[in-house]
Amino acid sequence: MLSQRALEAFREVMRCGTISGAAEEMRVSQPAISRQIRDLEDRLGLSLFTRHGGRVTATPEAHEFWTEVERNLVGLKQIERAAEQIKRGQRSTITVAAAPVFALTALPEAVAVLHRQQPRLTTSFLSMTTLPVVRQVALGQCQVGFGMRTHHKFETDLICAGELPYRFIAPTDHPLADKPSIQVEDLAGQDLVGFEDSTQTGRNQDRLFAGMANPPLVRFRSYLSHIVSVMVLRGLGVALVDPFTAETHEQMGGLSRPFLSGERFEYSVIKSIGARLSSECTELIQTFEELVDRHRTE
């Protein structure tokens, strides 16, 4: 097994550029650093430095190795800090994987509410599309996942699920701005910023427009709802989005209206099979659901 002390010596030599600098940083003698480096090279079977008198130069292999060492030593330091905080009763952590539509809207708000109640709470967020969310939760890398409804029910346990109406978004000066609500017929011939066909919303919209004699013209597509919103704000078309994105769109100066349609934005909250949720996770989910409730009847 590689010595952590030798890895730390290697890191400091890479950072400082000299044996003497590394020795000063680690508060040990130069011969001790040199010995650690030689032992590490022997263990790895790699030449990490070329030596010219009292000077050392990192080899290309050393630069590649440094990337991995830095990543792992930082991880060890985080583990040590976490253990110390747990020992002092200063730490409770939630690890969350979430689709961007939640990670950029409702979840930060839910975390803020929870943090006001539990100031020592820490949260680790990973934002990714729904299938990677399922994988992260199924593998136990994250305690809870927020994403779109999927068919991967045998990989995770479903905590809760729901559906919400879509909303229409546009620039504030759009001709449809005077209408209190929008129907699918209002979109006839309109320039539309749509979603990729591989997304839930993209498939819903394709189904919705399939029977129209004069469907909207999909000028641009994206996987991500916040990109769709920004493109709409730039005057590139109108869009149909989930209510979380619509709320953010209004906050950014855009227009949002109810969209009257049977199509729904479906979401789910999941955990790994058989896992027991912490009280913090349970409270986060409850807070999230309370925030979602305000959109259910819009």
CSV table of N, CA, C and O in Angstrom, one decimal, residues 13-118:
chain,number,residue,atom,x,y,z
A,13,VAL,N,6.5,18.6,-3.1
A,13,VAL,CA,7.6,18.9,-4.1
A,13,VAL,C,7.0,19.4,-5.4
A,13,VAL,O,7.6,20.3,-6.0
A,14,MET,N,5.9,18.9,-5.8
A,14,MET,CA,5.3,19.3,-7.0
A,14,MET,C,4.8,20.8,-6.9
A,14,MET,O,4.9,21.6,-7.8
A,15,ARG,N,4.3,21.1,-5.7
A,15,ARG,CA,3.8,22.5,-5.5
A,15,ARG,C,4.9,23.5,-5.3
A,15,ARG,O,4.8,24.6,-5.9
A,16,CYS,N,5.9,23.1,-4.6
A,16,CYS,CA,7.0,24.0,-4.3
A,16,CYS,C,8.1,24.1,-5.4
A,16,CYS,O,8.8,25.1,-5.6
A,17,GLY,N,8.2,22.9,-6.1
A,17,GLY,CA,9.2,22.9,-7.2
A,17,GLY,C,10.6,22.5,-6.7
A,17,GLY,O,11.5,22.3,-7.5
A,18,THR,N,10.8,22.4,-5.3
A,18,THR,CA,12.1,22.0,-4.8
A,18,THR,C,11.9,21.1,-3.6
A,18,THR,O,10.9,21.1,-2.9
A,19,ILE,N,13.0,20.3,-3.3
A,19,ILE,CA,13.0,19.5,-2.1
A,19,ILE,C,13.0,20.3,-0.9
A,19,ILE,O,12.3,20.0,0.1
A,20,SER,N,13.8,21.4,-0.9
A,20,SER,CA,13.9,22.2,0.3
A,20,SER,C,12.6,22.9,0.6
A,20,SER,O,12.2,23.1,1.8
A,21,GLY,N,11.9,23.4,-0.4
A,21,GLY,CA,10.6,24.0,-0.2
A,21,GLY,C,9.6,23.0,0.4
A,21,GLY,O,8.9,23.4,1.3
A,22,ALA,N,9.6,21.8,-0.1
A,22,ALA,CA,8.7,20.8,0.5
A,22,ALA,C,9.0,20.5,1.9
A,22,ALA,O,8.1,20.3,2.7
A,23,ALA,N,10.3,20.4,2.2
A,23,ALA,CA,10.8,20.1,3.6
A,23,ALA,C,10.3,21.2,4.5
A,23,ALA,O,9.9,20.9,5.6
A,24,GLU,N,10.4,22.4,4.1
A,24,GLU,CA,10.0,23.5,4.9
A,24,GLU,C,8.5,23.5,5.2
A,24,GLU,O,8.1,23.7,6.3
A,25,GLU,N,7.7,23.2,4.1
A,25,GLU,CA,6.3,23.1,4.3
A,25,GLU,C,5.9,22.0,5.2
A,25,GLU,O,4.9,22.2,6.0
A,26,MET,N,6.5,20.9,5.1
A,26,MET,CA,6.2,19.7,6.0
A,26,MET,C,6.9,19.7,7.3
A,26,MET,O,6.7,18.8,8.1
A,27,ARG,N,7.9,20.7,7.5
A,27,ARG,CA,8.6,20.8,8.7
A,27,ARG,C,9.4,19.5,9.0
A,27,ARG,O,9.4,19.0,10.1
A,28,VAL,N,10.1,19.0,8.0
A,28,VAL,CA,11.0,17.8,8.1
A,28,VAL,C,12.3,18.2,7.4
A,28,VAL,O,12.4,19.2,6.7
A,29,SER,N,13.2,17.3,7.5
A,29,SER,CA,14.5,17.5,6.8
A,29,SER,C,14.4,17.2,5.3
A,29,SER,O,13.6,16.4,4.9
A,30,GLN,N,15.3,17.8,4.6
A,30,GLN,CA,15.4,17.5,3.1
A,30,GLN,C,15.7,16.0,2.9
A,30,GLN,O,15.1,15.5,2.0
A,31,PRO,N,16.6,15.4,3.6
A,31,PRO,CA,16.9,14.0,3.4
A,31,PRO,C,15.6,13.1,3.6
A,31,PRO,O,15.4,12.1,2.9
A,32,ALA,N,14.7,13.5,4.5
A,32,ALA,CA,13.5,12.8,4.8
A,32,ALA,C,12.6,12.9,3.6
A,32,ALA,O,12.0,11.9,3.2
A,33,ILE,N,12.5,14.1,3.0
A,33,ILE,CA,11.7,14.2,1.8
A,33,ILE,C,12.2,13.4,0.6
A,33,ILE,O,11.5,12.7,-0.1
A,34,SER,N,13.5,13.5,0.4
A,34,SER,CA,14.2,12.7,-0.7
A,34,SER,C,13.9,11.2,-0.5
A,34,SER,O,13.7,10.5,-1.5
A,35,ARG,N,14.0,10.7,0.7
A,35,ARG,CA,13.8,9.3,1.0
A,35,ARG,C,12.3,8.9,0.7
A,35,ARG,O,12.1,7.9,0.1
A,36,GLN,N,11.4,9.8,1.1
A,36,GLN,CA,10.0,9.5,0.8
A,36,GLN,C,9.8,9.4,-0.7
A,36,GLN,O,9.0,8.5,-1.2
A,37,ILE,N,10.4,10.3,-1.5
A,37,ILE,CA,10.2,10.3,-2.9
A,37,ILE,C,10.8,9.1,-3.6
A,37,ILE,O,10.2,8.5,-4.4
A,38,ARG,N,12.0,8.7,-3.1
A,38,ARG,CA,12.6,7.5,-3.7
A,38,ARG,C,11.8,6.3,-3.4
A,38,ARG,O,11.6,5.4,-4.2
A,39,ASP,N,11.3,6.2,-2.1
A,39,ASP,CA,10.5,5.0,-1.8
A,39,ASP,C,9.2,5.0,-2.6
A,39,ASP,O,8.8,3.9,-3.1
A,40,LEU,N,8.6,6.1,-2.9
A,40,LEU,CA,7.4,6.2,-3.7
A,40,LEU,C,7.7,5.8,-5.2
A,40,LEU,O,6.9,5.0,-5.8
A,41,GLU,N,8.8,6.2,-5.7
A,41,GLU,CA,9.2,5.8,-7.1
A,41,GLU,C,9.4,4.3,-7.1
A,41,GLU,O,9.0,3.7,-8.1
A,42,ASP,N,10.1,3.8,-6.1
A,42,ASP,CA,10.3,2.3,-6.1
A,42,ASP,C,9.0,1.6,-6.1
A,42,ASP,O,8.8,0.6,-6.8
A,43,ARG,N,8.1,2.1,-5.3
A,43,ARG,CA,6.8,1.4,-5.1
A,43,ARG,C,6.0,1.4,-6.4
A,43,ARG,O,5.3,0.5,-6.7
A,44,LEU,N,6.0,2.6,-7.1
A,44,LEU,CA,5.2,2.8,-8.3
A,44,LEU,C,5.9,2.2,-9.5
A,44,LEU,O,5.2,1.9,-10.5
A,45,GLY,N,7.2,2.1,-9.5
A,45,GLY,CA,8.0,1.7,-10.7
A,45,GLY,C,8.0,2.8,-11.7
A,45,GLY,O,8.1,2.6,-12.9
A,46,LEU,N,7.9,4.1,-11.2
A,46,LEU,CA,7.9,5.2,-12.1
A,46,LEU,C,9.0,6.2,-11.7
A,46,LEU,O,9.4,6.3,-10.5
A,47,SER,N,9.5,6.9,-12.7
A,47,SER,CA,10.5,8.0,-12.4
A,47,SER,C,9.7,9.2,-12.3
A,47,SER,O,9.1,9.7,-13.3
A,48,LEU,N,9.6,9.8,-11.2
A,48,LEU,CA,8.8,11.0,-11.0
A,48,LEU,C,9.6,12.3,-11.1
A,48,LEU,O,9.0,13.3,-11.5
A,49,PHE,N,10.9,12.3,-10.9
A,49,PHE,CA,11.7,13.5,-11.0
A,49,PHE,C,13.0,13.1,-11.6
A,49,PHE,O,13.6,12.0,-11.4
A,50,THR,N,13.6,14.1,-12.4
A,50,THR,CA,15.0,14.0,-12.8
A,50,THR,C,15.8,14.9,-11.9
A,50,THR,O,15.3,16.0,-11.5
A,51,ARG,N,17.0,14.5,-11.6
A,51,ARG,CA,17.8,15.2,-10.6
A,51,ARG,C,19.0,15.8,-11.3
A,51,ARG,O,19.7,15.1,-12.0
A,52,HIS,N,19.2,17.1,-11.0
A,52,HIS,CA,20.4,17.8,-11.5
A,52,HIS,C,21.1,18.5,-10.4
A,52,HIS,O,20.7,19.6,-10.0
A,53,GLY,N,22.0,17.8,-9.8
A,53,GLY,CA,22.7,18.4,-8.6
A,53,GLY,C,21.6,18.4,-7.5
A,53,GLY,O,21.0,17.4,-7.1
A,54,GLY,N,21.4,19.6,-7.0
A,54,GLY,CA,20.4,19.8,-5.9
A,54,GLY,C,19.0,20.1,-6.4
A,54,GLY,O,18.1,20.3,-5.6
A,55,ARG,N,18.8,20.1,-7.7
A,55,ARG,CA,17.5,20.5,-8.3
A,55,ARG,C,16.8,19.3,-8.8
A,55,ARG,O,17.4,18.3,-9.2
A,56,VAL,N,15.4,19.4,-8.8
A,56,VAL,CA,14.6,18.3,-9.3
A,56,VAL,C,13.7,18.8,-10.4
A,56,VAL,O,13.2,20.0,-10.2
A,57,THR,N,13.4,18.1,-11.4
A,57,THR,CA,12.4,18.4,-12.4
A,57,THR,C,11.4,17.3,-12.6
A,57,THR,O,11.7,16.2,-12.7
A,58,ALA,N,10.1,17.7,-12.5
A,58,ALA,CA,9.0,16.7,-12.6
A,58,ALA,C,9.0,16.1,-14.0
A,58,ALA,O,9.1,16.8,-15.0
A,59,THR,N,8.8,14.8,-14.1
A,59,THR,CA,8.6,14.1,-15.3
A,59,THR,C,7.2,14.2,-15.8
A,59,THR,O,6.3,14.6,-15.0
A,60,PRO,N,6.9,14.0,-17.1
A,60,PRO,CA,5.5,13.9,-17.5
A,60,PRO,C,4.6,13.0,-16.7
A,60,PRO,O,3.5,13.3,-16.5
A,61,GLU,N,5.2,11.9,-16.3
A,61,GLU,CA,4.5,10.9,-15.5
A,61,GLU,C,4.1,11.5,-14.2
A,61,GLU,O,3.0,11.2,-13.6
A,62,ALA,N,5.0,12.3,-13.6
A,62,ALA,CA,4.7,12.9,-12.3
A,62,ALA,C,3.5,13.9,-12.4
A,62,ALA,O,2.7,13.9,-11.5
A,63,HIS,N,3.4,14.6,-13.5
A,63,HIS,CA,2.3,15.5,-13.7
A,63,HIS,C,1.0,14.8,-13.8
A,63,HIS,O,-0.1,15.2,-13.2
A,64,GLU,N,1.0,13.6,-14.5
A,64,GLU,CA,-0.2,12.8,-14.6
A,64,GLU,C,-0.6,12.3,-13.2
A,64,GLU,O,-1.8,12.2,-12.8
A,65,PHE,N,0.4,11.8,-12.5
A,65,PHE,CA,0.2,11.2,-11.2
A,65,PHE,C,-0.3,12.2,-10.2
A,65,PHE,O,-1.1,11.9,-9.3
A,66,TRP,N,0.2,13.5,-10.3
A,66,TRP,CA,-0.2,14.5,-9.4
A,66,TRP,C,-1.7,14.8,-9.4
A,66,TRP,O,-2.3,15.0,-8.4
A,67,THR,N,-2.3,14.7,-10.6
A,67,THR,CA,-3.7,15.0,-10.7
A,67,THR,C,-4.5,14.0,-9.8
A,67,THR,O,-5.4,14.4,-9.0
A,68,GLU,N,-4.1,12.7,-9.8
A,68,GLU,CA,-4.8,11.7,-9.0
A,68,GLU,C,-4.5,11.9,-7.5
A,68,GLU,O,-5.4,11.8,-6.7
A,69,VAL,N,-3.2,12.2,-7.2
A,69,VAL,CA,-2.8,12.4,-5.8
A,69,VAL,C,-3.6,13.6,-5.2
A,69,VAL,O,-4.1,13.5,-4.1
A,70,GLU,N,-3.6,14.7,-5.9
A,70,GLU,CA,-4.3,15.9,-5.4
A,70,GLU,C,-5.8,15.6,-5.1
A,70,GLU,O,-6.3,15.9,-4.1
A,71,ARG,N,-6.4,14.9,-6.1
A,71,ARG,CA,-7.9,14.6,-5.9
A,71,ARG,C,-8.1,13.7,-4.7
A,71,ARG,O,-9.0,14.0,-3.9
A,72,ASN,N,-7.3,12.7,-4.5
A,72,ASN,CA,-7.5,11.8,-3.4
A,72,ASN,C,-7.1,12.3,-2.0
A,72,ASN,O,-7.7,12.1,-1.0
A,73,LEU,N,-6.0,13.1,-2.0
A,73,LEU,CA,-5.6,13.7,-0.7
A,73,LEU,C,-6.6,14.7,-0.3
A,73,LEU,O,-6.9,14.9,0.9
A,74,VAL,N,-7.1,15.5,-1.2
A,74,VAL,CA,-8.2,16.5,-0.8
A,74,VAL,C,-9.4,15.7,-0.2
A,74,VAL,O,-10.0,16.1,0.7
A,75,GLY,N,-9.7,14.6,-0.9
A,75,GLY,CA,-10.8,13.7,-0.4
A,75,GLY,C,-10.5,13.2,1.1
A,75,GLY,O,-11.4,13.2,1.9
A,76,LEU,N,-9.3,12.8,1.3
A,76,LEU,CA,-8.9,12.4,2.7
A,76,LEU,C,-9.1,13.5,3.7
A,76,LEU,O,-9.5,13.3,4.8
A,77,LYS,N,-8.6,14.7,3.3
A,77,LYS,CA,-8.8,15.8,4.2
A,77,LYS,C,-10.2,16.1,4.5
A,77,LYS,O,-10.6,16.5,5.7
A,78,GLN,N,-11.1,16.0,3.5
A,78,GLN,CA,-12.5,16.3,3.7
A,78,GLN,C,-13.1,15.2,4.7
A,78,GLN,O,-13.9,15.5,5.5
A,79,ILE,N,-12.6,14.0,4.5
A,79,ILE,CA,-13.1,12.9,5.4
A,79,ILE,C,-12.7,13.2,6.9
A,79,ILE,O,-13.4,13.0,7.8
A,80,GLU,N,-11.4,13.6,7.0
A,80,GLU,CA,-10.9,13.9,8.4
A,80,GLU,C,-11.7,15.1,9.0
A,80,GLU,O,-12.1,15.0,10.2
A,81,ARG,N,-12.0,16.1,8.2
A,81,ARG,CA,-12.8,17.2,8.7
A,81,ARG,C,-14.2,16.8,9.1
A,81,ARG,O,-14.7,17.2,10.1
A,82,ALA,N,-14.8,16.0,8.2
A,82,ALA,CA,-16.1,15.5,8.5
A,82,ALA,C,-16.2,14.7,9.8
A,82,ALA,O,-17.1,14.9,10.6
A,83,ALA,N,-15.2,13.8,10.0
A,83,ALA,CA,-15.1,13.0,11.2
A,83,ALA,C,-15.0,13.9,12.4
A,83,ALA,O,-15.7,13.7,13.5
A,84,GLU,N,-14.2,14.9,12.3
A,84,GLU,CA,-14.0,15.9,13.5
A,84,GLU,C,-15.3,16.6,13.8
A,84,GLU,O,-15.7,16.8,14.9
A,85,GLN,N,-16.0,17.0,12.7
A,85,GLN,CA,-17.3,17.7,12.9
A,85,GLN,C,-18.3,16.8,13.5
A,85,GLN,O,-19.1,17.2,14.4
A,86,ILE,N,-18.4,15.6,13.0
A,86,ILE,CA,-19.3,14.6,13.6
A,86,ILE,C,-19.0,14.4,15.1
A,86,ILE,O,-20.0,14.3,15.9
A,87,LYS,N,-17.8,14.2,15.4
A,87,LYS,CA,-17.4,14.0,16.8
A,87,LYS,C,-17.8,15.2,17.7
A,87,LYS,O,-18.2,15.0,18.8
A,88,ARG,N,-17.8,16.4,17.1
A,88,ARG,CA,-18.2,17.6,17.9
A,88,ARG,C,-19.7,17.8,17.8
A,88,ARG,O,-20.2,18.8,18.4
A,89,GLY,N,-20.4,17.0,17.1
A,89,GLY,CA,-21.9,17.2,16.9
A,89,GLY,C,-22.2,18.4,16.1
A,89,GLY,O,-23.2,19.1,16.2
A,90,GLN,N,-21.3,18.7,15.1
A,90,GLN,CA,-21.4,19.9,14.3
A,90,GLN,C,-21.8,19.6,12.9
A,90,GLN,O,-21.9,20.5,12.0
A,91,ARG,N,-22.2,18.4,12.6
A,91,ARG,CA,-22.4,18.0,11.2
A,91,ARG,C,-23.5,17.0,11.0
A,91,ARG,O,-23.6,16.0,11.7
A,92,SER,N,-24.5,17.3,10.1
A,92,SER,CA,-25.4,16.4,9.6
A,92,SER,C,-25.5,16.6,8.1
A,92,SER,O,-25.6,17.8,7.7
A,93,THR,N,-25.4,15.6,7.3
A,93,THR,CA,-25.2,15.8,5.9
A,93,THR,C,-26.3,15.1,5.1
A,93,THR,O,-26.7,14.0,5.4
A,94,ILE,N,-26.8,15.8,4.0
A,94,ILE,CA,-27.7,15.2,3.0
A,94,ILE,C,-27.0,15.2,1.7
A,94,ILE,O,-26.4,16.2,1.3
A,95,THR,N,-27.0,14.1,1.1
A,95,THR,CA,-26.4,14.0,-0.3
A,95,THR,C,-27.5,13.8,-1.3
A,95,THR,O,-28.3,12.8,-1.1
A,96,VAL,N,-27.6,14.7,-2.3
A,96,VAL,CA,-28.7,14.7,-3.2
A,96,VAL,C,-28.2,14.7,-4.6
A,96,VAL,O,-27.3,15.4,-5.0
A,97,ALA,N,-28.9,13.9,-5.4
A,97,ALA,CA,-28.8,13.9,-6.9
A,97,ALA,C,-30.1,14.5,-7.5
A,97,ALA,O,-31.1,14.0,-7.1
A,98,ALA,N,-30.0,15.4,-8.4
A,98,ALA,CA,-31.2,16.1,-8.8
A,98,ALA,C,-31.0,16.5,-10.3
A,98,ALA,O,-30.0,16.9,-10.7
A,99,ALA,N,-32.1,16.3,-11.0
A,99,ALA,CA,-32.2,16.9,-12.4
A,99,ALA,C,-32.1,18.4,-12.3
A,99,ALA,O,-32.5,19.0,-11.3
A,100,PRO,N,-31.5,19.0,-13.3
A,100,PRO,CA,-31.2,20.5,-13.3
A,100,PRO,C,-32.5,21.3,-13.0
A,100,PRO,O,-32.4,22.3,-12.3
A,101,VAL,N,-33.7,20.8,-13.5
A,101,VAL,CA,-34.9,21.6,-13.3
A,101,VAL,C,-35.2,21.8,-11.8
A,101,VAL,O,-35.8,22.8,-11.3
A,102,PHE,N,-34.8,20.8,-11.0
A,102,PHE,CA,-35.0,20.9,-9.5
A,102,PHE,C,-33.8,21.5,-8.8
A,102,PHE,O,-33.9,22.3,-7.9
A,103,ALA,N,-32.6,21.2,-9.3
A,103,ALA,CA,-31.4,21.7,-8.7
A,103,ALA,C,-31.2,23.2,-8.8
A,103,ALA,O,-30.6,23.8,-8.0
A,104,LEU,N,-31.9,23.8,-9.8
A,104,LEU,CA,-31.8,25.2,-10.1
A,104,LEU,C,-33.0,26.0,-9.6
A,104,LEU,O,-33.0,27.2,-9.7
A,105,THR,N,-34.0,25.3,-9.0
A,105,THR,CA,-35.2,26.0,-8.7
A,105,THR,C,-35.7,25.6,-7.2
A,105,THR,O,-35.3,26.3,-6.3
A,106,ALA,N,-36.5,24.6,-7.1
A,106,ALA,CA,-37.2,24.3,-5.9
A,106,ALA,C,-36.3,23.8,-4.8
A,106,ALA,O,-36.4,24.1,-3.6
A,107,LEU,N,-35.3,23.0,-5.2
A,107,LEU,CA,-34.4,22.4,-4.1
A,107,LEU,C,-33.6,23.4,-3.4
A,107,LEU,O,-33.5,23.3,-2.1
A,108,PRO,N,-32.9,24.4,-4.0
A,108,PRO,CA,-32.2,25.4,-3.2
A,108,PRO,C,-33.1,26.1,-2.3
A,108,PRO,O,-32.7,26.4,-1.1
A,109,GLU,N,-34.3,26.4,-2.7
A,109,GLU,CA,-35.3,27.0,-1.8
A,109,GLU,C,-35.6,26.1,-0.6
A,109,GLU,O,-35.7,26.5,0.6
A,110,ALA,N,-35.8,24.8,-0.9
A,110,ALA,CA,-36.1,23.8,0.2
A,110,ALA,C,-35.0,23.7,1.1
A,110,ALA,O,-35.2,23.6,2.4
A,111,VAL,N,-33.7,23.7,0.6
A,111,VAL,CA,-32.5,23.6,1.5
A,111,VAL,C,-32.4,24.8,2.3
A,111,VAL,O,-32.1,24.7,3.5
A,112,ALA,N,-32.7,26.0,1.7
A,112,ALA,CA,-32.6,27.2,2.5
A,112,ALA,C,-33.6,27.2,3.7
A,112,ALA,O,-33.3,27.6,4.8
A,113,VAL,N,-34.8,26.7,3.5
A,113,VAL,CA,-35.8,26.6,4.5
A,113,VAL,C,-35.3,25.7,5.6
A,113,VAL,O,-35.4,26.0,6.8
A,114,LEU,N,-34.8,24.5,5.2
A,114,LEU,CA,-34.3,23.6,6.2
A,114,LEU,C,-33.1,24.1,6.9
A,114,LEU,O,-32.9,23.8,8.1
A,115,HIS,N,-32.2,24.8,6.2
A,115,HIS,CA,-31.0,25.3,6.9
A,115,HIS,C,-31.3,26.4,7.9
A,115,HIS,O,-30.6,26.5,8.9
A,116,ARG,N,-32.4,27.1,7.7
A,116,ARG,CA,-32.8,28.1,8.8
A,116,ARG,C,-33.2,27.4,10.0
A,116,ARG,O,-33.1,27.9,11.1
A,117,GLN,N,-33.7,26.2,9.9
A,117,GLN,CA,-34.2,25.4,11.0
A,117,GLN,C,-33.0,24.6,11.7
A,117,GLN,O,-32.9,24.4,12.9
A,118,GLN,N,-32.0,24.2,10.8
A,118,GLN,CA,-30.9,23.4,11.2
A,118,GLN,C,-29.6,24.0,10.7
A,118,GLN,O,-29.1,23.6,9.6
